CSV table of C-alpha atoms and ligand atoms in Angstrom, one decimal:
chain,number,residue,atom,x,y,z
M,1,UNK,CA,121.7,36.2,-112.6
M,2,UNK,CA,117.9,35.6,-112.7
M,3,UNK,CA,115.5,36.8,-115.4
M,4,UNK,CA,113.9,40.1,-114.3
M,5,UNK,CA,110.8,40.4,-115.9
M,6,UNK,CA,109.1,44.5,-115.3
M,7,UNK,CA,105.5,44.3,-116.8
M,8,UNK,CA,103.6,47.9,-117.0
M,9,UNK,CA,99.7,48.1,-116.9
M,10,UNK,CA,96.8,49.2,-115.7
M,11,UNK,CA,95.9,45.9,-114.4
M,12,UNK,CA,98.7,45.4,-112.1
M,13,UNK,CA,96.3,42.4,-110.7
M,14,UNK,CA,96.6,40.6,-113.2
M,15,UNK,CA,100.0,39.5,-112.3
M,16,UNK,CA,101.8,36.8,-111.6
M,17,UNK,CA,97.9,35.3,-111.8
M,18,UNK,CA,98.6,31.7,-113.9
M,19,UNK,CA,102.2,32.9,-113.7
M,20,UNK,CA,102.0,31.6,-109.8
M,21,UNK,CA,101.2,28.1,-109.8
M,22,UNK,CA,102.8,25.3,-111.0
M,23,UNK,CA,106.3,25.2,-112.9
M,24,UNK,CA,106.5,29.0,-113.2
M,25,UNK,CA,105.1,30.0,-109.5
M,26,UNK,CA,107.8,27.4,-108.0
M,27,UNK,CA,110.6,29.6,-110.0
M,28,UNK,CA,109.5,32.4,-109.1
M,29,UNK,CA,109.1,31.4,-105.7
M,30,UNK,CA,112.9,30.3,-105.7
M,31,UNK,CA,113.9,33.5,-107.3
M,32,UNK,CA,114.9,31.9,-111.1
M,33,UNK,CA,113.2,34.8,-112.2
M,34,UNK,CA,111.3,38.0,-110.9
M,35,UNK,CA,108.3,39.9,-111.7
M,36,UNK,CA,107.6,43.6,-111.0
M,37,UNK,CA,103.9,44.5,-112.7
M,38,UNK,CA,104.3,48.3,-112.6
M,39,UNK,CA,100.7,50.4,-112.3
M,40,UNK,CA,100.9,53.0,-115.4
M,41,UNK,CA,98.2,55.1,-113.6
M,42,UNK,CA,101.0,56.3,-111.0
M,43,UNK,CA,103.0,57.9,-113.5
M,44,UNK,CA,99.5,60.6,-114.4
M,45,UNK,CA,100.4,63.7,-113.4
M,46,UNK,CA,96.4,64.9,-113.4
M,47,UNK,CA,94.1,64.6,-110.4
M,48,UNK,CA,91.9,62.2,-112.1
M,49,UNK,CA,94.8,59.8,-112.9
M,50,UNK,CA,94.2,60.4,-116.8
M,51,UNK,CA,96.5,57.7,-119.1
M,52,UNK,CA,94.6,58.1,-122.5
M,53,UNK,CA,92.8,60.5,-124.5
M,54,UNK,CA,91.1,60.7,-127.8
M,55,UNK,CA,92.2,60.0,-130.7
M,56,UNK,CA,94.0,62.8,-133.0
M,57,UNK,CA,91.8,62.9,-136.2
M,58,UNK,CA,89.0,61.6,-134.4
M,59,UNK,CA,87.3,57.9,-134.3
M,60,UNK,CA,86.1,55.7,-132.0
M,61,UNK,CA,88.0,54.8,-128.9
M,62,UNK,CA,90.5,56.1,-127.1
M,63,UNK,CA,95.0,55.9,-127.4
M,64,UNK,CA,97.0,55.7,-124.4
M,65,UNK,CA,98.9,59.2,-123.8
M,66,UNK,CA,103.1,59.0,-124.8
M,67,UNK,CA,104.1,61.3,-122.0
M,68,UNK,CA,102.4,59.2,-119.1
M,69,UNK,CA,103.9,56.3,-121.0
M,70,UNK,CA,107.5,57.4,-121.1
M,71,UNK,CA,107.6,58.4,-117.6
M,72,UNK,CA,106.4,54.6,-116.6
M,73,UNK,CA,109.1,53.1,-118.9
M,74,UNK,CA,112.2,55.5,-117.7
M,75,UNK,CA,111.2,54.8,-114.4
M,76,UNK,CA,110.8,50.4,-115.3
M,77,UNK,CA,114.1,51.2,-117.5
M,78,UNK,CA,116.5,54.0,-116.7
M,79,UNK,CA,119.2,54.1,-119.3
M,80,UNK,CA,121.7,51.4,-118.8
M,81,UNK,CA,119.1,48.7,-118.1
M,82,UNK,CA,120.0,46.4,-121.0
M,83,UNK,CA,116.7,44.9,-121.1
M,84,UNK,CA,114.5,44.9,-124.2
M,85,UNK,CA,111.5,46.5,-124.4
M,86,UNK,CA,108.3,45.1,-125.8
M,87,UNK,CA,104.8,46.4,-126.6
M,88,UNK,CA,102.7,43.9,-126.9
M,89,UNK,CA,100.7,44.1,-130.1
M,90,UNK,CA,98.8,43.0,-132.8
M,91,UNK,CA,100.9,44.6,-135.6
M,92,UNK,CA,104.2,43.4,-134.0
M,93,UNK,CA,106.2,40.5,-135.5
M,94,UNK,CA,104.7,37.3,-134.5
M,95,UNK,CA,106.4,35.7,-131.4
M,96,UNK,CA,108.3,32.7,-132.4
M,97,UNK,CA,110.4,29.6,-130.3
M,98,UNK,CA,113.7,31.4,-131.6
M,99,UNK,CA,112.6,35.0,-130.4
M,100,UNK,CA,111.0,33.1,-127.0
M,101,UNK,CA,114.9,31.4,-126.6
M,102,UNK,CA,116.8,34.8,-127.2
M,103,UNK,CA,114.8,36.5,-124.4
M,104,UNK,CA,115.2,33.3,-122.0
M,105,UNK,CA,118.9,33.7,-122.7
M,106,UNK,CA,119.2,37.6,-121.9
M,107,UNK,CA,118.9,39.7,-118.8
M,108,UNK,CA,114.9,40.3,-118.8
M,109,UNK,CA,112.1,41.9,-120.5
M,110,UNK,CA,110.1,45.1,-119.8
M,111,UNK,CA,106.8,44.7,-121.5
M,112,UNK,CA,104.2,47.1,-122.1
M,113,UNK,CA,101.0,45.9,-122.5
M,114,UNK,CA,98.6,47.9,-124.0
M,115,UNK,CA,94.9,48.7,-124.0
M,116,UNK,CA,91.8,50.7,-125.7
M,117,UNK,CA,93.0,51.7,-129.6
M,118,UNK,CA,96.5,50.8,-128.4
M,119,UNK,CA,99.4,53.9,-127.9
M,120,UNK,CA,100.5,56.7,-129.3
M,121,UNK,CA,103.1,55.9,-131.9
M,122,UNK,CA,105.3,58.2,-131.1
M,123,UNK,CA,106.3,56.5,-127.9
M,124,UNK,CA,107.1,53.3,-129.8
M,125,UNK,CA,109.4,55.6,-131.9
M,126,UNK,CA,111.1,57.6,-128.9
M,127,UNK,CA,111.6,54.3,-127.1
M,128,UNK,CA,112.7,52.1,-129.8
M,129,UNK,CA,109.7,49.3,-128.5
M,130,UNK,CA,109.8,45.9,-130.0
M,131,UNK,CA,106.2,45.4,-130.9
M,132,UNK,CA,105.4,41.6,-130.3
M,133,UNK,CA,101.9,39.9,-131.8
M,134,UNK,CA,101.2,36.4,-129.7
M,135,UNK,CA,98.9,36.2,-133.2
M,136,UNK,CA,96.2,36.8,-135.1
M,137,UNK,CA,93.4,38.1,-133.2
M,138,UNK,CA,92.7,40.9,-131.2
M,139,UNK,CA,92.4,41.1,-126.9
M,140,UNK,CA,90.9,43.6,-125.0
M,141,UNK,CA,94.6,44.6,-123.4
M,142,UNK,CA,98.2,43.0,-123.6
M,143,UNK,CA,98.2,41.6,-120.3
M,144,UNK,CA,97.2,37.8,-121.6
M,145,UNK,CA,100.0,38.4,-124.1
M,146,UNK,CA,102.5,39.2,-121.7
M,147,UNK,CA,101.5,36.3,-119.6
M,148,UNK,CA,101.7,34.0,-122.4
M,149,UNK,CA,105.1,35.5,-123.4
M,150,UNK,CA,106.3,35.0,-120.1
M,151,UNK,CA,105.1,31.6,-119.6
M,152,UNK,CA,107.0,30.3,-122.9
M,153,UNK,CA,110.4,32.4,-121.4
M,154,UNK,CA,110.2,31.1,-117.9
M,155,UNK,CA,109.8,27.4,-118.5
M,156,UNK,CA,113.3,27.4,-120.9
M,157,UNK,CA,115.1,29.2,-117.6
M,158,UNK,CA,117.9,26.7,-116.5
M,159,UNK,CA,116.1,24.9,-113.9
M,160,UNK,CA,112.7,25.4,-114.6
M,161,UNK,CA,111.6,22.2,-116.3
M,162,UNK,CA,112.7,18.8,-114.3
M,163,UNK,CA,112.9,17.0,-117.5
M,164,UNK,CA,115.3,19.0,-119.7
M,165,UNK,CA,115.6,17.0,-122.6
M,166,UNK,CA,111.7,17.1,-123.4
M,167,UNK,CA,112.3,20.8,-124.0
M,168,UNK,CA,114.5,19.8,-127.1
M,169,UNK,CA,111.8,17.5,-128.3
M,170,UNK,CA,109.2,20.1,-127.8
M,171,UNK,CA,107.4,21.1,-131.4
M,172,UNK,CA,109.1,24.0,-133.4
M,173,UNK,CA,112.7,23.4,-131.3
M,174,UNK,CA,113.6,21.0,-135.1
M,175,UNK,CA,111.2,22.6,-137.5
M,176,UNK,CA,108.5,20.4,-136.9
M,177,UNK,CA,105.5,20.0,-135.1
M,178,UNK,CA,105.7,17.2,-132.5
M,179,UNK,CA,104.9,13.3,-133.2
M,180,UNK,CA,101.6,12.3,-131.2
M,181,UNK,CA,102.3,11.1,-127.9
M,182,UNK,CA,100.9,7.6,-126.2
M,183,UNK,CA,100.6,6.2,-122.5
M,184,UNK,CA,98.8,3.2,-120.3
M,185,UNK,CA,96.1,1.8,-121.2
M,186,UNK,CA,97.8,-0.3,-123.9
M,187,UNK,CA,94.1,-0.4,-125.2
M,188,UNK,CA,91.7,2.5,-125.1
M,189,UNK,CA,88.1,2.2,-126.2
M,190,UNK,CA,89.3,-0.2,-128.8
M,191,UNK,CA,92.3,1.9,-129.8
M,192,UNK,CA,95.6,0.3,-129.3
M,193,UNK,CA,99.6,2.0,-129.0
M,194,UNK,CA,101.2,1.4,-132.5
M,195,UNK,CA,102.8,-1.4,-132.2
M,196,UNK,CA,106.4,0.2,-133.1
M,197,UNK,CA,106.4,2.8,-129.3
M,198,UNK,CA,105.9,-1.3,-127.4
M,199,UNK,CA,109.0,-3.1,-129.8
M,200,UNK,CA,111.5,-2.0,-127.5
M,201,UNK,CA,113.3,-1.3,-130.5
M,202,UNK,CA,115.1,2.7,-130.2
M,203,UNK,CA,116.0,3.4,-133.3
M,204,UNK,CA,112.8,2.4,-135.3
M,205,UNK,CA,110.6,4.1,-132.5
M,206,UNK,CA,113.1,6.9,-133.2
M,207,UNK,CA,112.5,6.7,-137.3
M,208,UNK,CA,108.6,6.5,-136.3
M,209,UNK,CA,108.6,9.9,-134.4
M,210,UNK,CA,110.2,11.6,-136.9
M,211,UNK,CA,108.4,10.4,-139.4
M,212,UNK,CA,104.5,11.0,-137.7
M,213,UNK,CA,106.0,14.6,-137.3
M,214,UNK,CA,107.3,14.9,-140.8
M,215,UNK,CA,103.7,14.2,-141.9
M,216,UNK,CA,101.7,16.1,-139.5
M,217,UNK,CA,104.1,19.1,-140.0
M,218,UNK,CA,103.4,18.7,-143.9
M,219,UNK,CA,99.4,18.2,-143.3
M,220,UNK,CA,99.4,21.3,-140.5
M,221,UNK,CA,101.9,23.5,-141.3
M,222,UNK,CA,103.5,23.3,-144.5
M,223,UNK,CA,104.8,26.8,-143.7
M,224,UNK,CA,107.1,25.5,-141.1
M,225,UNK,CA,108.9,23.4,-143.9
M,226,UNK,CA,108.9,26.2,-146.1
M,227,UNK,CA,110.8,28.7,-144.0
M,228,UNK,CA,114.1,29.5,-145.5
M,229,UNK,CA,115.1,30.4,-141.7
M,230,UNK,CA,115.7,27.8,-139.3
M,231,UNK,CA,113.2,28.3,-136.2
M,232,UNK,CA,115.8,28.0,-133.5
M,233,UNK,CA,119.5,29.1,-134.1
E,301,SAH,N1,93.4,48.9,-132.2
E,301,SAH,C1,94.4,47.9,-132.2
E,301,SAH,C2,94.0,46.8,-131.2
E,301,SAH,C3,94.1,47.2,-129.7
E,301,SAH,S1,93.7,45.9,-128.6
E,301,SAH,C4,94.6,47.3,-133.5
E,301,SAH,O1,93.6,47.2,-134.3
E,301,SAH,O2,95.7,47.0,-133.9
E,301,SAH,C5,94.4,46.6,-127.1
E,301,SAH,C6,95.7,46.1,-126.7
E,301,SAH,O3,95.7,44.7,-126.5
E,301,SAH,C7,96.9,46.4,-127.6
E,301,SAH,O4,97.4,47.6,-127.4
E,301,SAH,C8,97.9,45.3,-127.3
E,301,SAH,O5,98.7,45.7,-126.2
E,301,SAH,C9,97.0,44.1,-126.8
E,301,SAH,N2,96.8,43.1,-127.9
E,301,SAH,C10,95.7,42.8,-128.6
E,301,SAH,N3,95.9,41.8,-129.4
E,301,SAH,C11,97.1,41.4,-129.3
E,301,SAH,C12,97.9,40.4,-129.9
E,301,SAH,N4,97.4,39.6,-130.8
E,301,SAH,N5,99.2,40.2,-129.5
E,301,SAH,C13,99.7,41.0,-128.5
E,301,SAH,N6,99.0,42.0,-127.9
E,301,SAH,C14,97.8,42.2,-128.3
């Protein structure tokens, strides 16, 4: 069974865009995964199309409507469609490796992306949306965030990446941020390879790694050592 991504949006252009070339595009391509960008627009019942209004209790901008919303998502997600549903967002829960692996694992995603203020809440309530943040800044719509949500599912799908162990090396799949990586010239601008990644020698190259990422882990993200939950289960 291949991952069935359904994205809805105003921008249904937007899709697959990056999401076509390269590792991701060939999947797609082979059917590993599909993707079904869904225009919210259609689901307006107005003449002029309308999807937002202002804001109740006034301010600037304006809030994507809850009833053009929920007829989108019923029609992306009639009961019985086990897939979750995300919003993407600035106030959801960061998205992490572990969260990234638990979607690659299931059935799909339907993702809403949002844009102006954001939408209503009480479509996040009525739906039971999983708000997801991709982090701490702000984009004009949640159409990058989708992609980039995507991207990080798509590349774990079995057969995606030729060289599955490097997925298991990747940073965050141990805890730690990834060791610095090294290739030809053996001398670069004056800079040689340490000495240890030419020995030949497995185990202390091994004992090297992990110790360059215990270090840059500890210099970069002490948080990551910190956490009480382990990244990936
Ligand atoms: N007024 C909102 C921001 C709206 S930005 C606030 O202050 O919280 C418009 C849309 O972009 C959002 O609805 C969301 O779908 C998307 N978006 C913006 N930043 C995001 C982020 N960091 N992660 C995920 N989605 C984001």
């Amino acid at each position: 069974m291949s991952f069935a991504a359904s994205v809805l949006t105003l921008y249904p252009e937007m899709f697959p865009g990056a999401l076509g070339l390269s590792l991701a595009g060939r999947a797609l391509e082979a059917g590993t995964w599909s993707l079904e960008a869904i225009q919210i627009r259609d689901f307006a019942t107005d003449k002029h199309r309308t999807v937002d209004d202002t804001p109740a209790g006034g301010g600037a901008g304006m809030v994507m409507r809850a009833d053009v919303l929920a007829r989108a998502l019923d029609h992306a997600s009639p009961p019985g469609d086990e897939r979750p549903r995300l919003l993407m967002s600035p106030r959801g829960k960061p998205l992490t490796q572990a969260r990234v692996r638990e979607l690659a694992a299931g059935p799909g995603a339907v993702i809403l992306c949002g844009r102006f203020e954001g939408v209503d809440q009480r479509l996040i309530e009525a739906r039971g949306l999983e708000e997801v943040s991709i982090g701490d800044f702000i984009l004009s719509g949640g159409e990058p965030a989708a992609l980039v949500l995507l991207d990080a599912v798509v590349r774990l799908l079995p057969g995606v990446m030729g060289n599955a162990v490097s997925g298991e090396e990747e940073s965050f799949e141990n805890g730690l941020l990834e060791h610095p990586h090294y290739t030809r010239p053996q001398e670069f601008e004056g800079r040689p390879i340490p000495d240890v990644l030419i020995s030949g020698n497995h185990k202390k190259i091994a004992d090297w790694r992990r110790a360059e990422a215990e270090k840059l882990t500890r210099e970069r993200r002490p948080d990551l050592l910190a956490a009480d939950q382990p990244l990936v289960k």
